[in-house]
XYZ file of C-alpha atoms in Angstrom:
353
model
C 96.295 88.135 116.756
C 97.701 84.876 118.140
C 98.439 81.876 115.947
C 95.279 79.956 116.897
C 93.001 82.885 116.079
C 94.871 83.515 112.824
C 94.461 79.937 111.579
C 90.803 79.880 112.651
C 90.102 83.055 110.660
C 92.128 81.697 107.727
C 90.132 78.453 107.506
C 86.743 80.123 108.090
C 87.293 82.796 105.435
C 88.715 80.298 102.936
C 85.703 77.996 103.336
C 83.261 80.927 103.210
C 84.930 82.209 100.056
C 84.498 78.827 98.386
C 80.860 78.558 99.470
C 80.135 82.105 98.272
C 81.678 81.322 94.888
C 79.919 78.025 94.209
C 76.608 79.006 95.854
C 76.579 82.318 93.937
C 75.978 84.690 96.841
C 76.213 87.657 94.489
C 79.179 89.399 92.917
C 79.689 92.066 95.579
C 79.490 89.604 98.513
C 81.776 87.134 96.725
C 84.326 89.900 96.093
C 84.337 91.129 99.704
C 84.654 87.645 101.220
C 87.348 86.561 98.750
C 89.295 89.800 99.289
C 89.252 89.233 103.054
C 90.265 85.597 102.587
C 93.224 86.397 100.360
C 94.674 88.741 102.987
C 94.857 85.885 105.491
C 96.086 83.416 102.869
C 98.826 85.884 101.915
C 99.770 86.215 105.568
C 99.943 82.420 105.851
C 102.202 82.249 102.798
C 104.399 84.980 104.261
C 104.809 83.098 107.548
C 105.668 79.853 105.742
C 108.187 81.634 103.502
C 109.873 83.317 106.444
C 110.193 79.958 108.200
C 111.667 78.316 105.069
C 114.058 81.244 104.630
C 115.408 80.622 108.137
C 116.616 77.185 107.031
C 117.441 77.877 103.377
C 118.842 81.419 103.642
C 117.186 84.681 102.679
C 117.996 84.551 98.951
C 116.567 81.063 98.448
C 113.652 81.931 100.729
C 112.936 85.040 98.673
C 113.154 83.026 95.454
C 110.727 80.444 96.816
C 108.296 83.170 97.848
C 108.458 84.807 94.420
C 107.947 81.428 92.733
C 105.078 80.267 94.927
C 103.553 83.748 94.919
C 103.594 83.840 91.112
C 102.094 80.348 90.887
C 98.619 81.766 91.536
C 99.043 84.405 88.854
C 100.386 81.837 86.385
C 97.355 79.613 86.963
C 94.975 82.541 86.470
C 96.844 83.616 83.323
C 96.665 80.091 81.844
C 92.870 80.168 82.219
C 92.800 83.572 80.483
C 95.096 82.313 77.685
C 92.843 79.297 77.158
C 89.921 81.698 76.685
C 91.962 83.761 74.219
C 91.953 86.876 76.431
C 95.484 87.856 75.424
C 95.081 91.598 76.073
C 93.978 90.896 79.648
C 96.936 88.543 80.114
C 99.454 91.129 78.884
C 97.859 93.822 81.038
C 98.077 91.583 84.114
C 101.730 90.758 83.347
C 102.458 94.483 83.007
C 100.664 95.178 86.272
C 102.553 92.414 88.045
C 105.945 93.747 86.912
C 105.260 97.383 87.828
C 103.356 96.362 90.964
C 106.307 94.406 92.323
C 108.912 97.008 91.360
C 106.938 100.009 92.584
C 104.264 98.987 95.101
C 105.764 95.913 96.789
C 109.342 97.211 96.778
C 108.152 100.729 97.604
C 106.077 99.699 100.623
C 108.831 97.383 101.856
C 111.495 100.087 101.630
C 109.156 102.743 103.078
C 107.900 100.764 106.086
C 111.294 99.179 106.727
C 112.867 102.632 106.506
C 110.489 104.057 109.090
C 111.757 101.486 111.571
C 115.425 101.465 110.547
C 117.166 104.647 109.363
C 119.050 102.891 106.568
C 118.869 99.320 105.320
C 121.494 97.575 103.218
C 121.694 94.589 100.921
C 124.298 93.095 98.570
C 125.469 95.715 96.029
C 126.524 93.117 93.437
C 123.094 91.508 93.647
C 121.517 94.924 93.055
C 123.751 95.432 90.009
C 122.878 92.054 88.470
C 119.179 92.588 89.157
C 119.380 95.942 87.359
C 120.996 94.320 84.313
C 118.329 91.632 84.208
C 115.552 94.234 84.451
C 117.062 96.073 81.481
C 117.199 92.769 79.560
C 113.491 92.302 80.259
C 112.722 95.778 78.878
C 114.813 95.115 75.743
C 113.068 91.769 75.174
C 109.646 93.449 75.338
C 110.510 96.597 73.349
C 112.259 94.900 70.396
C 109.192 92.910 69.214
C 106.948 95.995 69.431
C 109.389 98.019 67.299
C 110.186 95.429 64.655
C 106.683 94.011 64.289
C 105.318 97.509 63.626
C 107.326 97.657 60.377
C 105.890 96.618 57.028
C 108.298 93.679 56.740
C 106.655 91.726 59.568
C 103.436 89.734 59.190
C 101.282 88.102 61.869
C 103.169 84.852 61.378
C 106.483 86.678 61.749
C 105.297 88.183 65.028
C 104.376 84.757 66.383
C 107.701 83.249 65.278
C 109.645 86.134 66.832
C 107.625 85.833 70.039
C 108.352 82.110 70.347
C 112.073 82.691 69.696
C 112.307 85.480 72.301
C 110.316 83.417 74.798
C 112.817 80.566 74.471
C 115.796 82.909 74.862
C 114.309 84.534 77.973
C 113.706 81.175 79.639
C 117.331 80.178 78.956
C 118.505 83.535 80.371
C 116.441 82.976 83.516
C 117.744 79.433 84.031
C 121.334 80.672 83.604
C 120.638 83.386 86.198
C 119.434 80.761 88.676
C 122.594 78.705 88.103
C 124.771 81.817 88.475
C 123.061 83.197 91.587
C 122.222 79.970 93.400
C 125.248 77.790 92.536
C 128.388 79.264 90.933
C 128.282 82.714 92.629
C 126.124 81.952 95.623
C 128.675 83.245 98.156
C 129.389 86.449 96.221
C 125.696 87.334 96.077
C 124.898 86.318 99.673
C 122.988 89.003 101.518
C 124.863 91.137 104.042
C 122.388 90.231 106.780
C 123.074 86.516 106.474
C 126.520 86.912 108.006
C 124.937 87.859 111.346
C 122.577 85.223 112.701
C 119.206 86.248 114.123
C 119.435 86.901 117.832
C 116.992 84.755 119.705
C 114.828 84.303 116.642
C 113.493 80.853 115.900
C 111.431 79.559 112.957
C 107.728 79.035 113.516
C 107.829 75.426 112.281
C 110.266 72.655 111.361
C 111.711 72.693 107.845
C 109.438 69.866 106.648
C 106.339 71.535 108.098
C 107.377 74.902 106.642
C 107.701 73.443 103.132
C 104.366 71.641 103.502
C 102.657 74.856 104.642
C 104.298 76.758 101.760
C 102.733 74.350 99.264
C 99.337 74.402 101.040
C 99.360 78.215 101.168
C 100.147 78.386 97.446
C 97.243 76.078 96.592
C 94.909 78.144 98.781
C 96.146 81.329 97.114
C 95.435 79.876 93.669
C 91.853 78.982 94.608
C 91.000 82.259 96.325
C 92.621 84.300 93.543
C 90.562 82.476 90.919
C 87.367 83.037 92.907
C 88.173 86.714 93.327
C 89.086 87.257 89.666
C 85.797 85.590 88.708
C 83.922 88.518 90.275
C 85.883 91.258 88.516
C 84.015 91.314 85.202
C 80.717 92.181 86.858
C 82.315 94.727 89.161
C 84.228 96.448 86.359
C 81.063 96.712 84.247
C 79.238 98.185 87.222
C 81.911 100.817 87.907
C 82.909 101.398 84.264
C 86.568 100.399 84.570
C 88.715 99.602 81.513
C 90.065 96.120 80.805
C 93.606 97.543 80.829
C 93.152 99.070 84.295
C 91.580 95.875 85.666
C 94.360 93.687 84.263
C 97.244 95.972 85.168
C 96.131 96.953 88.667
C 93.214 94.983 90.114
C 94.225 91.480 88.961
C 97.919 92.212 89.501
C 97.389 93.452 93.072
C 95.222 90.437 93.895
C 97.672 87.993 92.301
C 100.602 89.533 94.153
C 98.982 89.802 97.581
C 101.283 87.076 98.895
C 104.449 88.934 97.872
C 103.091 92.197 99.324
C 102.620 90.650 102.742
C 105.851 88.648 102.901
C 108.147 91.387 101.558
C 106.810 94.049 103.921
C 107.054 91.754 106.966
C 110.660 90.864 106.140
C 111.643 94.501 105.533
C 110.212 95.513 108.906
C 112.454 92.875 110.501
C 115.469 94.536 108.840
C 115.717 91.744 106.259
C 115.623 94.130 103.291
C 117.750 91.762 101.195
C 115.030 89.116 101.286
C 112.336 91.753 100.647
C 114.200 93.022 97.563
C 114.682 89.441 96.390
C 110.914 88.903 96.616
C 109.912 92.156 94.906
C 112.570 92.406 92.199
C 112.925 88.629 91.866
C 109.195 88.285 91.291
C 109.238 90.961 88.559
C 112.158 89.247 86.855
C 110.432 85.896 87.109
C 107.286 87.341 85.513
C 109.216 88.930 82.640
C 111.812 86.214 82.025
C 109.856 83.059 82.854
C 106.089 83.417 83.354
C 105.433 85.509 80.222
C 107.547 83.205 77.995
C 105.883 80.098 79.472
C 102.473 81.567 78.620
C 103.624 81.970 75.005
C 104.369 78.236 74.825
C 101.129 77.387 76.673
C 99.155 79.355 74.080
C 101.045 77.439 71.367
C 99.822 74.165 72.911
C 96.249 75.508 72.883
C 96.588 76.127 69.134
C 96.319 79.927 69.262
C 99.764 81.456 69.772
C 99.908 84.646 71.832
C 102.533 87.154 70.690
C 104.833 89.019 73.046
C 103.956 92.441 71.592
C 102.877 94.849 74.339
C 101.154 98.198 73.785
C 103.132 101.481 73.979
C 101.336 102.309 77.248
C 102.359 98.995 78.823
C 105.945 99.293 77.574
C 106.251 102.869 78.854
C 104.965 101.794 82.282
C 107.405 98.892 82.538
C 110.328 101.060 81.375
C 109.477 103.783 83.919
C 109.218 101.220 86.747
C 112.535 99.608 85.822
C 114.262 102.996 85.517
C 113.349 104.299 88.974
C 113.709 100.891 90.688
C 117.212 100.545 89.202
C 118.074 104.107 90.272
C 117.007 103.505 93.868
C 118.316 99.962 94.386
C 121.671 100.113 92.551
C 123.708 101.315 95.566
C 122.504 98.521 97.867
C 121.097 101.036 100.378
C 117.514 102.074 101.007
C 115.579 104.489 103.222
C 111.946 105.428 103.737
C 112.068 108.416 101.359
C 113.163 106.223 98.423
C 110.285 103.888 99.201
C 107.824 106.795 99.091
C 109.118 107.775 95.631
C 108.425 104.285 94.273
C 104.877 104.337 95.648
C 104.267 107.804 94.170
C 105.274 106.616 90.696
C 102.894 103.661 91.107
C 100.044 106.029 92.017
C 100.820 108.211 88.979
C 100.625 105.175 86.691
C 97.445 104.075 88.443
C 95.725 107.380 87.655
C 96.960 107.223 84.043
C 95.621 103.673 83.550
C 92.328 104.523 85.286
C 91.618 107.377 82.868
C 92.164 105.241 79.741
């Protein structure tokens, strides 16, 4: 599909999705149109990110994609928090973390590995990412353990949640300073030392940034329209709220990362793909979830950071196998298939709840 046809389809589907939502075409039609629209919007975001990454470097480009990709999910989550749907919010956060670590990273490694026998990225970056993922697990497990004791009340759980949320945000900011400023050269991706041969960005830097912002806004709208159809669909097919939050909403909210990470991996830019997948999971755990705690505080009904044993087990499993596969800085298609298999196992488990 050439660029003109792509943008025509993008605009037509985006407009149709909006019309279907506000004109109330019917849940099934709204879902189908919005699902088709978000695929093109995700592709648009992926193209813009790749163009920005050409100017800013793969690490910063991957960070921008993770940030802009999570913007849609953050907006959706804020609406859910405002409505007091805390269980749905936690389920969607869980789904986003395991979806990025298992599905996005798995597909990127698998499809990239089919094209290139072995792909490499910075080993020190892999090591630091692993440590941060373990920190995220600790931060989520500790509240669940301590709050289950008789010494903790509801107020204690809220106080502990606010304290942990603040600490996680500080940890994330320090990581950005460490990785983007003080140790930028040490953590530079191995592929950045060899410039792309004959490859040129699709747009100028200013246009790329503008398109990145526009694509993010479009993603937020289409995601909200699509999520608005899920309640009716889940009732019709008898799906649990946990499954919908952890898989359906998470997959929809992360469509942008899926597209961009896979495209970069297939161009042998596995470092940027890992930065998108793992970086997005870290951003969800260390920044988005804590921010939602403070947002709920502003709304006058504080959400705690206590996740269910099922959610915690899923996150721990995802972190364990992702750390195991990515810690040596080398990937191949078989490792990608293992990540996807674990995701499918969790999907079946959540579906049967």
